[in-house]
Coordinates of C-alpha atoms and ligand atoms in Angstrom, one line a residue:
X780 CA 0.0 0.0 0.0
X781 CA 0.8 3.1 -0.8
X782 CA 2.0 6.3 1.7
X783 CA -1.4 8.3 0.0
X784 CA -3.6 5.7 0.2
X785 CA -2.6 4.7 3.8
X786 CA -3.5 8.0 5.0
X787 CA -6.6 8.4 2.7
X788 CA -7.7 4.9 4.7
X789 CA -6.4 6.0 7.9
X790 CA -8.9 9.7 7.1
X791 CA -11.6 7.2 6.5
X792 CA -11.2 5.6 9.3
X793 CA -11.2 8.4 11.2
X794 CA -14.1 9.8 9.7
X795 CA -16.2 6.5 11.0
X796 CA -14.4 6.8 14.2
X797 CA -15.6 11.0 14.9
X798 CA -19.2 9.4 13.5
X799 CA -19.6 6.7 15.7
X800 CA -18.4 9.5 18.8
X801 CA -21.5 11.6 18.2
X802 CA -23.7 8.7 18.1
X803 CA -22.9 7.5 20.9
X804 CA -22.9 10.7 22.6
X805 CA -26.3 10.5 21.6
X806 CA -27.3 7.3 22.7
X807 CA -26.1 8.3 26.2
X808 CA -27.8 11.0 26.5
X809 CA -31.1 9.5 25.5
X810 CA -30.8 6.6 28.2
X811 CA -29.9 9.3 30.9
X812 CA -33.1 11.1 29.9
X813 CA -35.3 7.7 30.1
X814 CA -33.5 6.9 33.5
X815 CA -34.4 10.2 35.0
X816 CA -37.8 10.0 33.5
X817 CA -38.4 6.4 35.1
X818 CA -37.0 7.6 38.2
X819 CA -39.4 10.6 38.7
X820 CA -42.3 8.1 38.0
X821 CA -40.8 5.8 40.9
X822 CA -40.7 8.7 43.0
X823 CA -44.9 9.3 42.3
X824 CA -45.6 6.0 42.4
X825 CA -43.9 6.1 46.2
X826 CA -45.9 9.3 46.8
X827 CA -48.8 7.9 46.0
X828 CA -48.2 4.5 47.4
X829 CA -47.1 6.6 51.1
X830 CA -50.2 8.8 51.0
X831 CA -53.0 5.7 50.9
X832 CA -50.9 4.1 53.4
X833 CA -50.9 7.1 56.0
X834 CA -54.8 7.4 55.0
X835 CA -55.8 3.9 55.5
X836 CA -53.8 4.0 58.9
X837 CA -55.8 7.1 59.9
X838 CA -59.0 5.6 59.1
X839 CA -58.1 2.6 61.0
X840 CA -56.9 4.6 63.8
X841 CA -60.4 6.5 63.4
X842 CA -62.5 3.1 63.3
X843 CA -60.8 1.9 66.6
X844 CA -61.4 4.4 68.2
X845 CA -65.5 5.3 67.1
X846 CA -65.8 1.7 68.6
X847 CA -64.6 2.5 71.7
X848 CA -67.2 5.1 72.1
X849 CA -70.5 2.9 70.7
X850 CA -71.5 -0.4 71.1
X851 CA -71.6 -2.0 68.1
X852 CA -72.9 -5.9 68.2
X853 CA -73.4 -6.2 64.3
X854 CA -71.2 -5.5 61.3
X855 CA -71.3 -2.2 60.3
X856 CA -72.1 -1.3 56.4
X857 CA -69.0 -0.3 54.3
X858 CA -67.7 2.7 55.7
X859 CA -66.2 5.3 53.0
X860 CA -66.8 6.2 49.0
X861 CA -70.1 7.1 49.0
X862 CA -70.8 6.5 52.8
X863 CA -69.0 8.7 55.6
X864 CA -65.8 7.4 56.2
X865 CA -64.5 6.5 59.9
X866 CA -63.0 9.7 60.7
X867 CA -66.2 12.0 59.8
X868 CA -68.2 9.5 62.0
X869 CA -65.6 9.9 64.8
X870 CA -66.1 13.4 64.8
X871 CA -69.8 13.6 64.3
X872 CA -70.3 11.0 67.3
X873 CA -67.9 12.4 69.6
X874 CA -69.4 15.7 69.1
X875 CA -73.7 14.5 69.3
X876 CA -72.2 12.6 72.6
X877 CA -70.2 15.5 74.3
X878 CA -72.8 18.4 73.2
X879 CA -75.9 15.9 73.9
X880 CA -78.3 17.7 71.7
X881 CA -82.1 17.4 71.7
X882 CA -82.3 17.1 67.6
X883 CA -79.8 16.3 64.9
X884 CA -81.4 17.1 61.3
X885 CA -79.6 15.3 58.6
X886 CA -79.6 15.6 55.3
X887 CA -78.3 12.2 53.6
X888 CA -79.0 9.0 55.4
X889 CA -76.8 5.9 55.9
X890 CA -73.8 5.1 58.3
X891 CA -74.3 8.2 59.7
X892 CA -77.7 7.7 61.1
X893 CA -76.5 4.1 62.2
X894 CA -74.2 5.8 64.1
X895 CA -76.2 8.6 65.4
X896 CA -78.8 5.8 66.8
X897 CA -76.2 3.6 68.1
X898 CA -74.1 7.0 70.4
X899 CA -77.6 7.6 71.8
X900 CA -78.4 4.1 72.3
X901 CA -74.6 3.2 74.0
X902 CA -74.5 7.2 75.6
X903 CA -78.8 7.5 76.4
X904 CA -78.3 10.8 74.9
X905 CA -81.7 12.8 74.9
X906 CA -81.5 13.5 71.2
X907 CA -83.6 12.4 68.5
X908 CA -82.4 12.3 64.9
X909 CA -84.2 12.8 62.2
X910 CA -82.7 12.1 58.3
X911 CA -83.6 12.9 54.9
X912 CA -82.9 10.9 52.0
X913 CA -84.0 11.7 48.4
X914 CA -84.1 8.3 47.3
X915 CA -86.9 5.6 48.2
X916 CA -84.3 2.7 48.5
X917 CA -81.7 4.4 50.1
X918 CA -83.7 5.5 53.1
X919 CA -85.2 2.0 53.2
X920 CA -81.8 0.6 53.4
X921 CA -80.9 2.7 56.5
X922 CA -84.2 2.0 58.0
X923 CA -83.1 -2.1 57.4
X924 CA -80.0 -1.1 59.1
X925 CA -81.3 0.5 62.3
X926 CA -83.5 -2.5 62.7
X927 CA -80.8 -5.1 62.2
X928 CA -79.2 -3.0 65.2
X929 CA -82.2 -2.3 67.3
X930 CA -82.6 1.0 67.1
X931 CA -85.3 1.5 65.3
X932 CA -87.4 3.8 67.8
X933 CA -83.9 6.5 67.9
X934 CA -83.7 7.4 64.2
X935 CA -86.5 8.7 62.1
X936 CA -86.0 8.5 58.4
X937 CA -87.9 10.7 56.3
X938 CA -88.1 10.5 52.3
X939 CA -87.3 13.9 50.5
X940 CA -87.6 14.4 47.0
X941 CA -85.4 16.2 45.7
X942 CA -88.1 19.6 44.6
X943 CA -87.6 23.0 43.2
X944 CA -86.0 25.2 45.8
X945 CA -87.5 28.9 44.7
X946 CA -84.0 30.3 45.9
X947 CA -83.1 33.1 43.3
X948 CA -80.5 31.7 40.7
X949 CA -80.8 28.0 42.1
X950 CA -81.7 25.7 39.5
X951 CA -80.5 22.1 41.5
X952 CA -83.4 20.6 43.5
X953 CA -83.4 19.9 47.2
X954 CA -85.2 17.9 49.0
X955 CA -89.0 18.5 49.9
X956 CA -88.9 20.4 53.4
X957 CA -92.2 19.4 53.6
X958 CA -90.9 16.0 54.6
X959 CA -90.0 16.9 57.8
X960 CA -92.3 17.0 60.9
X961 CA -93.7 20.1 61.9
X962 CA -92.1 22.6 63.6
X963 CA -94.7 22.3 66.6
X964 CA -93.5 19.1 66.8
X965 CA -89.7 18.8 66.4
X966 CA -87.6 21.7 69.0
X967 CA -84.5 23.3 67.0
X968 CA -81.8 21.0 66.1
X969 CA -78.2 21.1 68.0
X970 CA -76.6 19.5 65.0
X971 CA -77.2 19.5 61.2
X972 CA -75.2 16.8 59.2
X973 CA -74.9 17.8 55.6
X974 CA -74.1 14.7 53.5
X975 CA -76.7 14.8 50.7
X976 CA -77.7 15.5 48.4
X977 CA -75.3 13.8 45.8
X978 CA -73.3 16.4 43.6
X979 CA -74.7 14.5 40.8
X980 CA -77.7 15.9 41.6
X981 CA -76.2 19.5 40.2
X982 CA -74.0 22.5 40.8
X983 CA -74.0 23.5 44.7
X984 CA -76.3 20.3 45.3
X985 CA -75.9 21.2 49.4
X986 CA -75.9 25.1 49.9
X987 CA -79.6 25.3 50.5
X988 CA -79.3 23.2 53.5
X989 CA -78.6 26.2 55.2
X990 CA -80.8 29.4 53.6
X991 CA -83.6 26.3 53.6
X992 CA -83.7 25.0 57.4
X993 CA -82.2 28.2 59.0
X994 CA -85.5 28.3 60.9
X995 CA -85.1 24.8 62.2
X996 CA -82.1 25.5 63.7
X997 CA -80.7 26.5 67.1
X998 CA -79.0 28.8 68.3
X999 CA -75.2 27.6 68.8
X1000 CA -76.3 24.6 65.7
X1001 CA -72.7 23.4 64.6
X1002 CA -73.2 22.5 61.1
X1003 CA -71.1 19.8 59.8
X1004 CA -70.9 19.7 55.9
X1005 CA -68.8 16.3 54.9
X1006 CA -66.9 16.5 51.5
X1007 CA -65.0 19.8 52.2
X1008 CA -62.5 18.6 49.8
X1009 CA -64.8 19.2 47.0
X1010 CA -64.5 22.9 45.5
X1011 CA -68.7 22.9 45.4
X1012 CA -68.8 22.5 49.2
X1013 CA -66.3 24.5 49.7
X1014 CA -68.3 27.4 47.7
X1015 CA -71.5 26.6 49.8
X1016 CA -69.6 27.3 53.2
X1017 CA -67.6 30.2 52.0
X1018 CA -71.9 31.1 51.0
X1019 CA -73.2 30.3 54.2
X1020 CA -70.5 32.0 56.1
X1021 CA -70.8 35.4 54.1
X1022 CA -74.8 35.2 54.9
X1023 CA -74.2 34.5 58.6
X1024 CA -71.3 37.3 59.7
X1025 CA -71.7 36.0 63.4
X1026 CA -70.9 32.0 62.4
X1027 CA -67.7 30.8 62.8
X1028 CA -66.2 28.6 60.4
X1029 CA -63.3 26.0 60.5
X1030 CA -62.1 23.5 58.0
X1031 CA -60.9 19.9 59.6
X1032 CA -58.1 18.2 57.9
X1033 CA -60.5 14.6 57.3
X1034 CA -60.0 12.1 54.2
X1035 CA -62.7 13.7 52.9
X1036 CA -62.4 17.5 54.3
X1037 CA -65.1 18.3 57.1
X1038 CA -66.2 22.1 57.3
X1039 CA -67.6 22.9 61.3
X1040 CA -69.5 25.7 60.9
X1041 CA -70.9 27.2 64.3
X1042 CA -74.0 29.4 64.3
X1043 CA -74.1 32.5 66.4
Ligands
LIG658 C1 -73.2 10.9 50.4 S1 -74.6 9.8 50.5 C2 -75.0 9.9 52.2 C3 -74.2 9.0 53.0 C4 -74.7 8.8 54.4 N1 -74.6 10.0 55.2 C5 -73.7 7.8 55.0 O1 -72.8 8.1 55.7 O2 -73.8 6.7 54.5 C6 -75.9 10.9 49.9 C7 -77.0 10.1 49.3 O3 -76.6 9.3 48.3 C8 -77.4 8.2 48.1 N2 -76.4 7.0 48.1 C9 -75.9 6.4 49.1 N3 -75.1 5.4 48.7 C10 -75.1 5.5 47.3 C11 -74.5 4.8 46.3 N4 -73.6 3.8 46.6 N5 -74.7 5.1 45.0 C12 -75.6 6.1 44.7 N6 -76.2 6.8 45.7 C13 -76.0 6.5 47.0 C14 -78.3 8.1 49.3 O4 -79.6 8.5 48.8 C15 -77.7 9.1 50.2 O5 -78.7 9.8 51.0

């Protein structure tokens, strides 16, 4: 070979040699990318994975502890999703049992009226409960379930239809006020639970629980709106608060956000 074509080869070479540099340059940076990329998923995956652990250990904490305050001699229905979950129920019994009120109004039946009737049961708490529920079924479930626990006679479950309001720019139904016994006959409630209606059932499904049983509340009533989480309910307390100055408001950190708000 040649002195010319040696170094014409020996170009070439190094030609293929620069080439293959920059691709694998390349290459190495793409992999870096992918392994930072599957790292940062890791790291939500833990996230995630810590959060439902420390929420699951709360609710179990919660659970414990609600059946250290009631008597409970049957299985409970499912508690969270669509029911309350264990630490809204904590809070809500502890409360009915250390306030002892005459009435608690509720809007929404289920675990919580199980509850309610089982606190006075376990506490003989001098208060009467008395829950709506929109839906024929529902409210005949939660009747089932106070039977099944024998205590029938310390819940009253009223179906509500969900009607035409008549409040100015309000176009989601509530349920029928009608339903309820009259005021003769049931004193101001201590305690309004607002867990219904569903926000399926339209935008701001449970501000009028306050403009629409104002008058069947007392004075003092702690209002207890479950789901504070939810931007609608959090629209219907900052609602209610603006339409009662006196009222003091506080949002409880609860799987499901709780807003307390206290009547003046
Ligand atoms: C949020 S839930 C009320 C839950 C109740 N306070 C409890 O703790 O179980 C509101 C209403 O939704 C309805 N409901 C309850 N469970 C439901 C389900 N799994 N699917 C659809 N509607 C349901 C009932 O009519 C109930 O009154």
């Amino acid at each position: 070979m040649t002195p010319d074509a040696l170094a014409a080869e020996l170009a070439d070479v190094r030609r293929t040699l620069d080439r293959l540099d920059d691709r694998l340059g390349q290459l190495t940076g793409l992999l870096l990318e992918q392994v930072v990329t599957s790292e940062a998923r890791t790291d939500d995956a833990a996230t995630r994975h810590q959060r439902v652990v420390v929420d699951v250990s709360r609710q179990t904490q919660a659970l414990l502890q609600l059946l250290d305050l009631v008597e409970v001699a049957r299985p409970l229905p499912p508690l969270g999703g669509w029911a309350a979950s264990a630490d809204f129920l904590l809070h809500l019994v502890q409360h009915v049992v250390d306030t002892r009120p005459a009435v608690v109004l509720e809007c929404g039946s289920g675990s919580t009226t199980l509850l309610l009737a089982l606190a006075i049961r376990t506490h003989g708490l001098p208060t009467r409960v008395v829950s709506l529920d929109h839906d024929a079924w529902f409210a005949e479930q939660t009747r089932r379930r106070l039977e099944e626990h024998g205590v029938a006679d310390l819940a009253d479950v009223r179906l509500a239809p969900l009607v035409p309001t008549g409040l100015p720019d309000h176009p989601t139904p509530w349920y029928d006020v009608a339903a309820l016994p009259p005021v003769a006959d049931l004193p101001p409630a201590g305690v309004l639970v607002v867990d219904g209606p569903p926000e399926v059932t339209g935008r701001l499904a449970r501000w009028p629980a306050l403009p629409l049983l104002r008058d069947r509340l007392a004075p003092g009533c702690t209002v207890l709106l479950d789901d504070l989480g939810r931007a609608d309910e959090q629209a219907a307390a900052a609602a209610w608060l603006d339409a009662e100055p006196g009222a003091h408001f506080e949002s409880v950190e609860l799987l499901k956000g709780l807003g307390v708000l206290t009547l003046p």
